[in-house]
Short mmCIF file of C-alpha atoms in Angstrom, two decimals:
data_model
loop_
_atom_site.label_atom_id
_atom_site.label_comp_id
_atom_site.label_asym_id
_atom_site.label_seq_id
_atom_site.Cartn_x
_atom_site.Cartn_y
_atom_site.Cartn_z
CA UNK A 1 96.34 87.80 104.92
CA UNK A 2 95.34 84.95 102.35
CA UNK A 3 97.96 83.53 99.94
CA UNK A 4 97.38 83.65 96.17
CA UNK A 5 96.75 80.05 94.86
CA UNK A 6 98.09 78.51 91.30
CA UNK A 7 94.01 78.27 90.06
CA UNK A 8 92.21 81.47 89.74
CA UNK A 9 89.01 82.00 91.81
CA UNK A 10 87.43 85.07 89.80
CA UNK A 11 88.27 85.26 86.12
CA UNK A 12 87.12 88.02 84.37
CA UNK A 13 87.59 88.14 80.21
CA UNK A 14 86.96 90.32 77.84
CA UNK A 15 84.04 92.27 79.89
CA UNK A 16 82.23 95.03 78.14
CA UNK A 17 79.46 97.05 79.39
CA UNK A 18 77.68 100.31 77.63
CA UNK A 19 74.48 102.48 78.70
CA UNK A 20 72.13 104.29 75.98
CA UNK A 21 72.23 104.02 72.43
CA UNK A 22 73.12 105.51 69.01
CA UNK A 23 74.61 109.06 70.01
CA UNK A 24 73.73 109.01 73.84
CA UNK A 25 75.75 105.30 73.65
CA UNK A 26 78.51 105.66 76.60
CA UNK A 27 80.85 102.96 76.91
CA UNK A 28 81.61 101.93 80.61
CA UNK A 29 83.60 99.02 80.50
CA UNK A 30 85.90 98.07 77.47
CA UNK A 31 87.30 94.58 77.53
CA UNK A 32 87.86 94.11 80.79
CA UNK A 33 90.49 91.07 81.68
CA UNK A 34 91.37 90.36 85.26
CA UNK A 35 92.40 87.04 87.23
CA UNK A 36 92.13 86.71 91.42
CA UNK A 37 93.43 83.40 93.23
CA UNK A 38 91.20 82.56 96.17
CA UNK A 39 91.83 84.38 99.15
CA UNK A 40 93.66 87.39 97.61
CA UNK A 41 92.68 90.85 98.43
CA UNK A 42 92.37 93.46 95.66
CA UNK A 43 91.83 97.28 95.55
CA UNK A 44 89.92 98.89 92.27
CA UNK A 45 91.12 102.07 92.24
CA UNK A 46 89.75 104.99 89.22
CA UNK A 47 88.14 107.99 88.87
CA UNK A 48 84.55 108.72 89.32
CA UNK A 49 82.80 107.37 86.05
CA UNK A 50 86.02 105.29 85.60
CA UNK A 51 83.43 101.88 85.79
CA UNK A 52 84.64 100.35 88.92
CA UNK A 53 81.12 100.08 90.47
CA UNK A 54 80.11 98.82 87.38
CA UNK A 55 82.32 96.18 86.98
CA UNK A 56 81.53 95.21 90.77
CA UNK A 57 77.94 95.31 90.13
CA UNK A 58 78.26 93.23 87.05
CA UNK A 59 80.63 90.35 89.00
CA UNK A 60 78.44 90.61 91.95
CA UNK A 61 75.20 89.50 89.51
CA UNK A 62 73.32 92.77 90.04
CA UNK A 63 73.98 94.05 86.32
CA UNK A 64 74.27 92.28 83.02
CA UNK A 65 77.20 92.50 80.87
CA UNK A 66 77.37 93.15 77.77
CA UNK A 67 80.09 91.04 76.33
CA UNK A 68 82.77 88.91 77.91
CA UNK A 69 82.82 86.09 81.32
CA UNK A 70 82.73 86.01 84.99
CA UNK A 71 83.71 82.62 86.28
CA UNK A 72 83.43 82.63 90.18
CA UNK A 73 84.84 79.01 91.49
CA UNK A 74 83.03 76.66 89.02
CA UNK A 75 80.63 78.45 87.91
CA UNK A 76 80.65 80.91 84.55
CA UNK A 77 78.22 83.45 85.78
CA UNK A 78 77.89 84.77 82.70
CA UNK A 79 75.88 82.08 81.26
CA UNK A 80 73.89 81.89 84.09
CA UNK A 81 69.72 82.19 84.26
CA UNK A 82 68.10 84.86 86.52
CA UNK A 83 67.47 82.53 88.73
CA UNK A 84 70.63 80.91 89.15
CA UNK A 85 72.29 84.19 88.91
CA UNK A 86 69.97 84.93 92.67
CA UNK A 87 71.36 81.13 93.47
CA UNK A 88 74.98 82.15 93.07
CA UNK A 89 75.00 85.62 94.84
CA UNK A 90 72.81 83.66 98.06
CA UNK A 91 75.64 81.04 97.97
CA UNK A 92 78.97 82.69 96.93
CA UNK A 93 78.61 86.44 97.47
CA UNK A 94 79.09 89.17 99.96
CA UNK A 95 78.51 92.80 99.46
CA UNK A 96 79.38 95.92 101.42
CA UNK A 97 78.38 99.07 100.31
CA UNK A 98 79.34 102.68 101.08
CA UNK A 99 76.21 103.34 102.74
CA UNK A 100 75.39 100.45 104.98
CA UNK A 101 71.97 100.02 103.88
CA UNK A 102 70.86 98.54 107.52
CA UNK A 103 67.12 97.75 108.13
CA UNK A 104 66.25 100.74 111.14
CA UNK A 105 63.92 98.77 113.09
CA UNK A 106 66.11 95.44 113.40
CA UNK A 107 69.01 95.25 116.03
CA UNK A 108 72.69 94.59 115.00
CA UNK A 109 71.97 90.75 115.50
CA UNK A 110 68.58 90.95 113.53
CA UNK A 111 69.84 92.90 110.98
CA UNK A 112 72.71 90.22 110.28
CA UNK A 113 70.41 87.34 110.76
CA UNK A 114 68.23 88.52 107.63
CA UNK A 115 71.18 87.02 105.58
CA UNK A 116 72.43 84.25 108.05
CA UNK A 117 69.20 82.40 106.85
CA UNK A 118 70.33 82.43 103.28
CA UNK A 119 72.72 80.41 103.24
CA UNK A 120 73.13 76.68 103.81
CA UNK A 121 76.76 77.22 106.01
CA UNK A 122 76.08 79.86 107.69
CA UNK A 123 78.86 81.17 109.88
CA UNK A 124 78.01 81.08 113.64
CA UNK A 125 76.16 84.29 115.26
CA UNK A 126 78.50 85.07 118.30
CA UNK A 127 81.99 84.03 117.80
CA UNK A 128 81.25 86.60 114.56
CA UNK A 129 79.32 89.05 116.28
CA UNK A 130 82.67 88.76 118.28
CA UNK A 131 85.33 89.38 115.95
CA UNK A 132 83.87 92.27 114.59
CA UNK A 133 83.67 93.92 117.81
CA UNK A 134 79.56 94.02 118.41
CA UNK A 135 78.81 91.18 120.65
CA UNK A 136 78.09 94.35 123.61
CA UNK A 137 76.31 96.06 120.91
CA UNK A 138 74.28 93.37 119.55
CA UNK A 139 70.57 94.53 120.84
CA UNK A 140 70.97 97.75 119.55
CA UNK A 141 69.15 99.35 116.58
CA UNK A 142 71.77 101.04 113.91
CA UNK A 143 70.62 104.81 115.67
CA UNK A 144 71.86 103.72 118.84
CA UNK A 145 75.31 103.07 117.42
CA UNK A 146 78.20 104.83 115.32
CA UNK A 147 79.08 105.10 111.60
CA UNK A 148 81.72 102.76 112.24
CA UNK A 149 79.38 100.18 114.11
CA UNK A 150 76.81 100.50 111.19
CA UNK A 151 79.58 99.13 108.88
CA UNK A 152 80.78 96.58 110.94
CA UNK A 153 77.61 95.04 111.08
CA UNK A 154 77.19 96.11 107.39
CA UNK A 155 80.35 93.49 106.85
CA UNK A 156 78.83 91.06 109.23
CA UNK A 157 75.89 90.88 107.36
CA UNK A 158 77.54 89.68 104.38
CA UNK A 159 80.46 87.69 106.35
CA UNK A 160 77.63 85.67 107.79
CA UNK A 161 76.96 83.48 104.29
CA UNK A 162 80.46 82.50 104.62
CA UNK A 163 81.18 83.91 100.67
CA UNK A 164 83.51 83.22 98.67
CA UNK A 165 83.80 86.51 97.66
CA UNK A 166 83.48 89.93 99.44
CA UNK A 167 82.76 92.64 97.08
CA UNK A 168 83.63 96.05 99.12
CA UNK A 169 82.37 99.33 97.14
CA UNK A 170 83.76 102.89 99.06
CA UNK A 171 83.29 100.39 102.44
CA UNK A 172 85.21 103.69 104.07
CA UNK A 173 84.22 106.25 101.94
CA UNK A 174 81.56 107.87 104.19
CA UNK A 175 84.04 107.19 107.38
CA UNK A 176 86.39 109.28 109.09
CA UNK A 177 90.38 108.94 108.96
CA UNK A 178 90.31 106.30 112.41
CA UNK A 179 87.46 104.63 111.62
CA UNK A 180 88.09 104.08 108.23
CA UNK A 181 91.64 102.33 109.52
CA UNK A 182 89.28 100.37 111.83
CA UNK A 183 86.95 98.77 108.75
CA UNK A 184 90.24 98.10 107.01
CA UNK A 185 92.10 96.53 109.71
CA UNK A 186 88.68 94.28 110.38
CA UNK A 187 88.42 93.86 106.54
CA UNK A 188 92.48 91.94 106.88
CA UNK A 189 91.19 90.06 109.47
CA UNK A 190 88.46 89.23 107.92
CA UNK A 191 90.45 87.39 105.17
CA UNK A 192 92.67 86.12 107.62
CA UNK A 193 90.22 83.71 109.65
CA UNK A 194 87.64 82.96 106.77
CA UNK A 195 90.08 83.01 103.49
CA UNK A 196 87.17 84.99 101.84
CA UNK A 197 88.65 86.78 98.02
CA UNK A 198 88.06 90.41 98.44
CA UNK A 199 87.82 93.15 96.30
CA UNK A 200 87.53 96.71 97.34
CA UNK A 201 86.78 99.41 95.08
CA UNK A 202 87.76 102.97 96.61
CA UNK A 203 89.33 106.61 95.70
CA UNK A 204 91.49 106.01 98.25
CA UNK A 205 95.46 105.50 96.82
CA UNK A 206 96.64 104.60 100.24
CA UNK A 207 94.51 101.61 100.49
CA UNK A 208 96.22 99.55 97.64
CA UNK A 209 99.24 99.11 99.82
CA UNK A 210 97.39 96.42 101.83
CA UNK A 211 96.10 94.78 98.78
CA UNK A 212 98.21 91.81 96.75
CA UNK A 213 96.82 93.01 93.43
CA UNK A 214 96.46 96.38 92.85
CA UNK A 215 93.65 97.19 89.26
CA UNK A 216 93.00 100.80 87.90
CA UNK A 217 90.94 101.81 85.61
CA UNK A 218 90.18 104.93 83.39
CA UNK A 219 87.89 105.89 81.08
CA UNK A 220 86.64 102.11 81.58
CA UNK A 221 89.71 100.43 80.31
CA UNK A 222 92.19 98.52 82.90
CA UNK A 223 95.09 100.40 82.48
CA UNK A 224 97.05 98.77 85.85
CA UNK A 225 97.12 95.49 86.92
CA UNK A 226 100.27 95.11 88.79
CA UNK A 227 101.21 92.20 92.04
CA UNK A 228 101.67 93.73 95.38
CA UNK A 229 105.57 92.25 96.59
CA UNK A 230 104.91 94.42 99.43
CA UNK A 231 101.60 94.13 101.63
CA UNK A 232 101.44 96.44 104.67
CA UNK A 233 99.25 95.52 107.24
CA UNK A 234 96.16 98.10 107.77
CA UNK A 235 97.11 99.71 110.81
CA UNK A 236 100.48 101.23 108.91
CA UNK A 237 98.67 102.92 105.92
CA UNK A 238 98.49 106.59 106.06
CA UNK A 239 96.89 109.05 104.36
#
């Protein structure tokens, strides 16, 4: 998988994020502080209500913060305008969700094409379609294929802008013990042949073991941040 470089790629400081006011006021995310080097691979891991899809949400532009900076690459998202903030997820940003949120009556190629015409390097259709196993599979609607197809092309769909950065929330969470080895295997290879930074937020302990930083959080505080010495590739995890 990618190497860590010397500059960081996402810097998080001092993030803070709360819902409600006055008595109902709940905070979510209390000074959050976290540095990735491009092309490193990082698993969230936390409770439910521990404010990992939070802080995903917030780094991937679909939430504000409260307090605190994101600064992707150049850019301090943070300080960016709603419309810039659009700009930067089209250009830098991937997103994979636990449910794969495909459009029913597109095929696997349509449905990845929606996003291949965002960006302005897109990677190319079939050598991707390809690696992530669906070129036979590529006129088919997401009915006419499995759970683990559906996220496959879930990835593709945001692999195609050629991100930066893949933000992965539960991407196996709704998949069975094989499959789920499957998405992560395709996730490693993912950041092997495109470099992409990843960060995958899951309940699953197991899953740290292929990542080269390894975040918790509870009660929305960071209260791990520790360097993986020891990266297994995804095909030896177990759980």
């Amino acid at each position: 998988m990618g190497n860590e470089k010397s500059a960081p790629y996402l810097e998080v400081s001092g993030l803070m994020k709360s819902y409600g006011a006055d008595e109902a006021r709940v905070e979510v995310l209390k000074g959050i502080d976290v540095s990735l080097g491009r092309g490193e691979v990082c698993v969230l891991l936390g409770p439910s209500g521990s404010g990992k899809s939070t802080f995903l949400n917030i780094v991937g532009g679909l939430e504000h913060a409260d307090a605190g900076s994101i600064r992707v690459g150049d850019a301090v998202i943070t300080e960016l305008a709603d419309k810039e903030v659009v700009e930067y997820r089209r250009r830098e940003l991937g997103f994979v969700f636990q449910f794969y949120n495909l459009v029913p009556d597109l095929t696997v190629t349509e449905n990845i094409e929606v996003c291949q015409c965002l960006s302005d390097d897109p990677l190319p259709m079939e050598p991707l379609l390809r690696s992530l196993g669906l070129w036979e599979h590529r006129r088919k609607f997401p009915h006419e294929i499995s759970g683990g197809q559906q996220q496959r092309c879930a990835i593709g769909r945001a692999l195609v802008k050629n991100p930066g950065l893949l933000l992965c929330d539960e991407p196996t969470g709704a998949l069975d013990y094989h499959t789920s080895k499957e998405i992560l295997e395709l996730m490693e290879q993912v950041n092997r042949e495109y470099g992409c930074t990843i960060v995958i937020v899951t309940h699953n302990d197991a899953i740290k073991h292929m990542a080269h930083r390894i975040l918790r959080l509870r009660d929305g505080e960071l209260v791990g941040n520790e360097r993986n010495e020891n990266v297994l590739p995804a095909r030896e995890l177990e759980w």
